[in-house]
XYZ file of C-alpha atoms in Angstrom:
322
model
C 62.677 -14.958 8.958
C 64.252 -14.706 5.643
C 62.294 -16.793 2.938
C 63.613 -17.959 -0.598
C 63.052 -15.284 -3.272
C 62.002 -17.966 -5.914
C 59.564 -19.703 -3.229
C 58.065 -16.304 -2.300
C 57.530 -15.534 -5.811
C 55.651 -18.495 -6.495
C 53.279 -18.362 -3.532
C 52.575 -14.587 -4.486
C 51.819 -15.394 -7.985
C 49.570 -18.382 -6.849
C 47.385 -16.192 -4.837
C 47.282 -13.510 -7.607
C 46.148 -16.084 -9.763
C 43.630 -17.404 -7.562
C 42.391 -13.979 -6.621
C 41.916 -13.305 -10.454
C 39.936 -16.443 -11.258
C 37.717 -15.431 -8.135
C 37.323 -11.763 -9.458
C 36.669 -12.710 -12.844
C 34.094 -15.297 -11.918
C 32.223 -12.943 -9.504
C 31.931 -10.214 -12.591
C 28.080 -9.646 -13.077
C 28.444 -10.014 -16.939
C 31.402 -12.168 -18.194
C 30.815 -14.272 -21.189
C 33.848 -16.585 -20.548
C 33.350 -17.037 -16.763
C 33.802 -20.869 -16.384
C 36.842 -20.860 -18.935
C 38.537 -18.145 -17.382
C 38.042 -19.369 -13.800
C 39.421 -23.020 -14.783
C 42.546 -21.596 -16.642
C 43.614 -19.155 -13.714
C 42.722 -21.652 -10.993
C 44.805 -24.450 -12.631
C 47.748 -22.058 -12.913
C 47.393 -21.207 -9.233
C 47.512 -24.826 -8.112
C 50.394 -25.316 -10.387
C 52.532 -22.496 -8.957
C 51.567 -23.525 -5.391
C 52.196 -27.130 -5.893
C 55.917 -26.219 -7.425
C 56.483 -24.140 -4.148
C 55.641 -26.875 -2.104
C 58.053 -29.403 -3.948
C 60.652 -26.621 -3.786
C 60.307 -26.343 0.013
C 60.287 -29.843 0.435
C 63.772 -30.190 -1.354
C 65.159 -27.473 0.833
C 64.541 -24.646 -2.037
C 66.846 -26.360 -4.253
C 65.669 -24.908 -7.817
C 66.508 -27.781 -9.790
C 63.807 -29.572 -7.990
C 61.291 -28.116 -9.976
C 63.136 -27.614 -13.445
C 62.648 -30.296 -16.297
C 65.776 -32.200 -16.904
C 66.846 -33.946 -19.946
C 70.128 -35.977 -21.094
C 73.226 -33.984 -21.645
C 74.257 -33.817 -25.322
C 77.843 -35.566 -25.575
C 80.619 -34.222 -27.918
C 79.646 -36.768 -30.686
C 75.868 -35.574 -30.711
C 74.580 -38.428 -28.745
C 72.474 -38.235 -25.506
C 74.330 -39.074 -22.253
C 73.000 -42.124 -19.991
C 74.307 -40.858 -16.646
C 74.299 -36.896 -16.754
C 71.287 -34.712 -17.066
C 70.768 -31.057 -17.622
C 68.110 -28.526 -16.942
C 65.853 -28.242 -19.952
C 65.310 -24.876 -21.651
C 62.603 -23.454 -23.913
C 63.245 -21.631 -27.162
C 64.308 -18.164 -25.043
C 66.773 -20.068 -23.179
C 65.058 -19.915 -19.850
C 64.963 -22.984 -17.922
C 61.433 -25.114 -18.159
C 59.497 -25.751 -15.065
C 57.824 -29.012 -14.132
C 54.298 -29.455 -15.212
C 51.267 -29.525 -12.736
C 50.950 -33.243 -13.236
C 54.625 -33.803 -12.403
C 54.355 -31.666 -9.399
C 51.394 -33.686 -8.270
C 53.461 -37.010 -8.736
C 56.406 -35.670 -6.857
C 54.018 -34.914 -3.818
C 52.500 -38.083 -3.908
C 50.802 -39.250 -0.687
C 51.234 -35.691 0.701
C 48.221 -34.786 -1.535
C 44.717 -36.468 -0.539
C 42.765 -38.425 -3.464
C 39.850 -36.009 -3.211
C 42.166 -33.117 -3.682
C 44.075 -34.706 -6.714
C 40.500 -35.345 -8.335
C 39.391 -31.907 -8.115
C 42.684 -30.656 -9.504
C 42.293 -33.243 -12.416
C 38.722 -32.101 -13.426
C 39.796 -28.391 -13.222
C 42.714 -29.379 -15.568
C 40.347 -31.330 -17.816
C 38.005 -28.113 -17.815
C 41.040 -25.876 -18.740
C 42.326 -28.088 -21.481
C 38.672 -28.552 -23.260
C 38.172 -24.711 -22.871
C 41.531 -23.880 -24.802
C 40.892 -26.125 -27.474
C 37.328 -24.437 -27.879
C 34.874 -26.774 -26.337
C 31.454 -24.783 -25.765
C 30.715 -24.836 -22.271
C 27.492 -22.592 -22.227
C 24.745 -23.910 -20.004
C 26.468 -25.916 -17.289
C 28.085 -22.931 -14.973
C 26.098 -24.460 -11.940
C 28.431 -27.689 -12.335
C 31.654 -25.619 -12.704
C 30.781 -23.469 -9.730
C 30.615 -26.757 -7.440
C 34.006 -27.649 -8.580
C 35.065 -24.297 -8.093
C 33.730 -24.101 -4.496
C 35.633 -27.340 -3.685
C 38.759 -25.938 -5.329
C 38.810 -22.808 -3.181
C 38.346 -24.727 0.148
C 40.780 -27.401 -0.752
C 43.511 -24.615 -1.600
C 42.932 -22.778 1.659
C 43.377 -26.217 3.735
C 46.366 -27.426 1.770
C 48.169 -24.208 2.614
C 47.474 -24.506 6.219
C 48.300 -28.339 6.381
C 51.720 -27.476 4.767
C 52.331 -24.397 6.822
C 52.756 -22.502 3.537
C 53.650 -18.854 4.355
C 50.376 -17.113 3.070
C 48.175 -14.951 5.531
C 44.573 -15.254 4.150
C 43.328 -12.591 6.674
C 43.743 -9.933 4.016
C 42.052 -12.121 1.183
C 38.135 -12.590 0.494
C 38.165 -16.028 -1.074
C 34.626 -16.736 -2.176
C 32.520 -17.367 -5.206
C 29.278 -15.373 -5.812
C 26.400 -17.927 -5.401
C 25.346 -18.673 -9.248
C 21.783 -17.824 -8.509
C 22.808 -14.262 -7.660
C 24.494 -13.875 -11.048
C 21.354 -15.058 -12.804
C 18.294 -15.790 -11.096
C 16.544 -17.226 -14.399
C 18.468 -20.643 -14.484
C 17.087 -22.703 -17.116
C 17.891 -26.529 -17.750
C 20.291 -26.249 -20.593
C 20.694 -28.598 -23.786
C 24.009 -30.037 -23.386
C 26.319 -30.797 -26.032
C 28.203 -34.279 -26.488
C 31.445 -32.614 -25.424
C 29.878 -31.414 -22.201
C 28.282 -34.660 -21.376
C 31.554 -36.380 -21.812
C 33.358 -33.896 -19.348
C 30.257 -34.440 -16.888
C 30.811 -38.077 -17.182
C 34.531 -37.870 -16.085
C 33.437 -35.615 -13.044
C 30.957 -38.157 -12.119
C 33.652 -41.066 -12.309
C 35.927 -38.836 -10.022
C 32.918 -38.520 -7.743
C 32.193 -42.216 -7.584
C 35.761 -42.945 -6.593
C 36.068 -40.235 -3.973
C 37.698 -41.180 -0.674
C 35.090 -41.601 2.086
C 37.697 -41.519 4.635
C 38.851 -37.945 3.832
C 35.982 -35.679 5.116
C 38.536 -32.470 4.626
C 39.098 -32.314 1.067
C 36.366 -32.202 -1.680
C 35.762 -32.952 -5.445
C 32.611 -30.637 -5.669
C 30.586 -28.754 -3.220
C 26.850 -27.971 -3.788
C 25.271 -24.836 -2.649
C 21.807 -23.997 -3.374
C 20.219 -20.706 -3.241
C 16.458 -20.257 -2.896
C 14.780 -16.879 -3.634
C 11.794 -16.209 -1.452
C 9.428 -13.320 -0.380
C 10.196 -12.085 3.164
C 13.482 -11.593 4.832
C 15.927 -13.859 6.840
C 15.182 -11.669 9.943
C 11.622 -13.147 10.023
C 12.727 -16.728 10.329
C 15.502 -16.655 12.936
C 15.604 -15.405 16.578
C 18.229 -12.676 17.054
C 19.414 -10.866 20.348
C 22.588 -8.983 21.137
C 25.001 -10.443 23.259
C 28.577 -9.281 24.311
C 30.111 -12.318 23.099
C 28.772 -12.382 19.956
C 25.657 -13.287 17.890
C 24.153 -16.683 18.985
C 23.040 -19.155 16.494
C 20.640 -22.133 17.101
C 21.497 -25.098 15.276
C 19.102 -28.151 14.545
C 20.324 -31.767 15.752
C 20.802 -32.408 11.901
C 23.049 -29.174 11.550
C 25.186 -30.208 14.725
C 25.906 -33.742 13.772
C 27.009 -32.530 10.322
C 29.161 -29.786 12.092
C 30.498 -32.470 14.722
C 30.547 -35.695 12.865
C 33.035 -37.736 14.687
C 32.429 -39.744 17.812
C 35.519 -40.617 19.871
C 35.770 -44.236 18.282
C 35.565 -42.568 14.683
C 38.260 -40.089 15.475
C 40.966 -42.835 16.877
C 40.136 -44.977 13.807
C 40.618 -41.983 11.493
C 43.773 -41.018 13.222
C 45.256 -44.640 12.905
C 44.498 -44.407 9.147
C 46.050 -40.902 8.930
C 49.165 -40.887 11.082
C 52.238 -43.068 10.912
C 53.303 -42.330 14.619
C 49.908 -42.546 16.232
C 49.531 -44.245 19.396
C 46.438 -44.356 21.876
C 48.493 -43.118 24.692
C 48.901 -40.446 27.353
C 50.159 -38.000 24.686
C 47.003 -38.624 22.853
C 44.718 -37.887 25.653
C 46.829 -34.729 26.520
C 46.199 -33.422 23.062
C 42.347 -34.333 23.082
C 42.063 -32.373 26.614
C 43.493 -29.245 24.963
C 41.209 -29.588 21.923
C 38.061 -30.069 24.124
C 38.568 -26.650 25.507
C 37.873 -25.274 21.732
C 34.088 -25.133 21.368
C 34.640 -24.886 17.490
C 36.194 -28.531 17.559
C 34.681 -30.316 20.281
C 30.763 -30.456 21.330
C 29.532 -32.410 24.489
C 25.788 -32.819 24.151
C 23.023 -34.853 25.653
C 22.232 -38.219 24.002
C 18.513 -37.232 24.725
C 18.436 -33.213 24.285
C 14.839 -33.287 26.046
C 15.778 -35.212 29.038
C 18.055 -33.302 31.439
C 18.995 -36.462 33.101
C 20.331 -37.739 29.935
C 23.899 -39.298 29.662
C 26.242 -37.109 27.584
C 28.622 -37.698 24.553
C 31.399 -36.029 23.091
C 31.599 -35.238 19.267
C 34.376 -33.568 17.148
C 34.393 -31.464 14.260
C 36.291 -32.622 11.092
C 38.477 -29.673 11.546
C 40.192 -31.354 14.674
C 42.802 -32.897 12.137
C 44.185 -29.458 11.699
C 45.241 -29.473 15.190
C 46.110 -33.111 15.285
C 48.395 -32.651 12.515
C 50.767 -30.598 14.472
C 51.540 -33.410 16.730
C 51.555 -36.340 14.528
C 53.100 -37.152 11.181
C 50.727 -37.901 8.338
C 51.171 -41.172 6.065
C-alpha cells in the first residue's frame, strides 16, 4: 500500500525522537537526563499528532501548515484569503503541538492531553534554564505514562508503525541510582509539581487506558526472585500465579461496568445482538476475559466474568468513539 511521503516522514521522525529520548534517559551517566527526555518526547508527540491531523484531512499538506492573511497590493491584510505562513528561510511553518491537540479535539482523551501538557511545561522550563536536579522520580513517572500513552494512541488510530522491532521502556530510576535521597526542591520545581498535581486531581476517572503519571517502585532486597515464586516448565509457556488483588487489577470490569463505559465511549453503541456477538469473540481471548468463581475456595461457587481494560482496543474496531 502506498503511503503519503510527508505522513511517513512525520511518523519515522516521531519514533526516532521517542527512541532518542528513551536512549538518553537510560544512559548510566547523563547530567541532562530529565530535560533531554522532555524535549525529545514533546518533539515526538508533536510529529505524531501532526501526522494524525494530516491523515484525518486526507493528506492535504495545508492542514498542518500555519495560515496567515494574504497581503494585498496596497499593503493591507486580506480578510478573505489566507496563505501559508513562512519562516525566515522561506519554508512553510507547521502548526504547533497545542494547535494539533486543538484540531484533534475529542479524538484525544483528557488524561492523554494532561500528560502531554505537563511534558510541554517541563520542556519549556528546561529550555529556559530552570534547575530540575533532585526530582527525577517524578519526571520518570510522567515518562512511563508518556510511553504507554504513545503506544496506545498509535494503536487506537491505526497509525502505520510496527512496534515489534522497538524496545520502548525506561530503566527504573532505582537501577540508575540506588542511593536516592529526598532532595531540597527549589521554588520553581515546587511550582511545576503543583501543576502536575492539579492535572492529576482533574484526571478523567472514566478513562482507564491513558495515564498522566505511572508510579513504579523498585525495592532492593537480599536473595533472589527465584526463591519467592514457583516456576515450572510448560510446553505452552511459563505459568504465573496471580493473587486475587492482582486479578482484579488486571480484569477490573464487570459486565455492567463494561456496558456503562461503552455507552459513554461510543456514539453508535447499542446493547444488541451485534454487541453480544463481539463479546462472544472477546471471551475466547484469555488476555481480555476472565471467568472466575466468586468464592475461589468453594468449588460449587457461582461464577462471574471480568474484562480487562484492554477490551476497548477490540471494541474500538466495531464502534465509533464519541
